[in-house]
Structure formats: structure tokens, C-alpha cells
């Protein structure tokens, strides 16, 4: 579908609804949302929540990105990121060709450090730098793995594929992120690392969560827990186990299963009390702060905006927390502040998210929907909001 200047998620929903031969009332009868809300979303008077988008996409048999408009190519081109996607795609595709005769790999410790640095760049939301380095690092570690295979080098390769997944998700290339997860599994199995394998199942669950396939997401979380049971008891295993429970809590929240949300958060909280802030474990940022942040997200997903706002106001982000996670929290907080009518506070939260992680915020579908919602609510648009809307391409 060709893009137009005034295009937004709502009119994309209308477009695909009409292609499916459904009226607004016909679509409203197939989703757990009212006709009134659907009409407001389609007209742009209300932002589309992630759950509504996922539900509509499932009913209309289209990808979520067809409704959100991702990837946002114009902005990617402006940031010189679009040109970096093809080399990543090629690096993911050449995994089975063996060693590249033109490459002389560095020693394993240096390659492991390079893989770790890519994770560090993504957590710092230096997306351009990570995208620029990633293809060469994948090629070099792949060659090293074929020439002198070891668990350590295969684990490093699995880590680079995970970085590819994280990066392509942030840029809106969800098809490519799925390929990256398949490659991550391919390398993790050769590393014989149950922690990496469990993290991969967690990330797969989030893919299905985003698409509204909550039952599959729950099954993948259970598969991750089963894989993790084969690992030795350690702080790292407990951190991964806790993160799996956090993933399960958000999936349960989308399904509006309050009791399951409570149970999963309680399990995660128990693990967090044992490991503390464990941002050093596989770059998961697991710990008490992440449990509190996920509790806020769960209340948002269940539409309990008052409780979400109360808990969000109590969250204190550690200074050394990954800015990617911190920025995501401020986007969520902006959404719930907007829903509660606290538009000035919502704008401040979005500005904080942008300050912390400008590239990530620019390509975050939720940030764009919240900005659009604030623009609609504002009787007189503040200059800062005008600038923010223009910056994300609205």
C-alpha cells in the first residue's frame, strides 16, 4: 500500500479492513473492543494500543507491521540506517557456507569481546554503530567457528545473532529478526549452552506476543523453562529463569489472566531477591527494577491505568541500567500518563525517552502512537510536541 503524508495506524486498519470486506461494525464484532473505540482509532482520534493492533492483525490475517507501518523507511534513510540493513541480511544468509577463505579471524578472546561489545552498543542504543559493525563480526566469528570449533566461539556467534535480532526489532524489520532467532538457535545448539537456548525461547515468545499469539507464546516460555532445567544451579540460571517469568507475566496480561500475572510476577520477584540487579547476565537487565517495570507494563496491558500510573511513579531507574530498557519504560509511562489525562507529564516522559535513546524512540511504534495521541488531545500544540511529532515523521 502506498504511503501518504497523513497515514497512521488507524487508517491502515481501515484500509486492510475494507480489503477484507468488513465494515467497522463487522470488525468490531470479531475483536474484544467496542465499535466506538474502533471508529475513533481509525479516524485518528484515539491511539491504537499494541493489543488492539495485534488482535486486528490476527483477525485480518496481516502482519502487525502492515498496520504500524514499520519499518519507517523515510526516517531510516535520514539516519543512514536503511543502507545498513542489507549487509545484515546477507550476513544472516551466509551462515552455512563454511569458513570464508578471505578472512583471518582474530583470537577467540578478542572475538568474544567483539560480540560482547555489540551487545553493549545495542543496550546503549547506538544502533548505527552496532549495525555498521555487526556483519563483519558475524562473518569473522563464523569463519573462526568452522575452522576451530569450540563451545566458546559458538556461544559468541549465537550472541551476534541475538544482537541481529535485537537490532532489527528496534529498526522495525521483524521478518529479519525472525531469521536472526533461527540462526541464534543454530549456533546455540552447537555451543551446548542451555542458558542461551532458554533466552532464545524467551525471545521467540515475544515475537508471538507481538503478533497476538498468546497461547504459542506461553508454550515457548514453558519450553524455555524446560531447557533451563538442564542447566546447573547458578546465579545466571536464576536470572534467566526470572526473566522467563517476566515474559510469562506480560503474555498473561495480554490475555487478561489476572491470577496468572500475579503468580508469574511473584516467581520473578523471588528470583530477583536472590540475584539482585543482574544486568551482567546475558544482557537481560533482570533484577528487582525489571520486575517493577514489568508490573507496570502488565497493568497497562490489562487496561488498569490507574494502578499502572501509581506503580510507574514509584519506579526508580538505577543510573547504570541499560538505556534501552530505561527508554522503553519512559515510553510506557508516557502512554499511561496520556490515558490518565496527564498530557504534560506524558510529554516529559517522551522527551526523557528521546534524550536517553533517540534512535530507539524514533522507531518505537508505541512512542509514535502516544505522540499522535498527544497531538490530538492538545488544544494548542506546544512547540516541543510539534518538534517531537515532526522528528518521528508524523
GROMACS .gro file of C-alpha atoms in nm, residues 27 30-33 49-61 64 67 210-212 214 254:
model
   25
   27UNK     CA    1  -1.468  -0.597   1.252
   30UNK     CA    2  -1.471  -1.007   1.582
   31UNK     CA    3  -1.247  -0.832   1.837
   32UNK     CA    4  -1.280  -0.763   2.212
   33UNK     CA    5  -1.302  -0.389   2.151
   49UNK     CA    6  -0.286   0.008   2.167
   50UNK     CA    7  -0.041  -0.277   2.091
   51UNK     CA    8  -0.303  -0.532   2.193
   52UNK     CA    9  -0.568  -0.382   1.964
   53UNK     CA   10  -0.320  -0.379   1.674
   54UNK     CA   11  -0.218  -0.740   1.737
   55UNK     CA   12  -0.581  -0.852   1.765
   56UNK     CA   13  -0.688  -0.675   1.445
   57UNK     CA   14  -0.385  -0.808   1.257
   58UNK     CA   15  -0.475  -1.162   1.359
   59UNK     CA   16  -0.839  -1.122   1.251
   60UNK     CA   17  -0.745  -0.961   0.919
   61UNK     CA   18  -0.462  -1.213   0.857
   64UNK     CA   19   0.137  -0.630   1.266
   67UNK     CA   20  -0.076  -0.183   1.046
  210UNK     CA   21   0.371  -0.907   1.945
  211UNK     CA   22   0.160  -1.088   1.685
  212UNK     CA   23  -0.118  -1.165   1.935
  214UNK     CA   24  -0.053  -1.563   2.330
  254UNK     CA   25  -0.243  -0.953   2.726
   0.00000   0.00000   0.00000
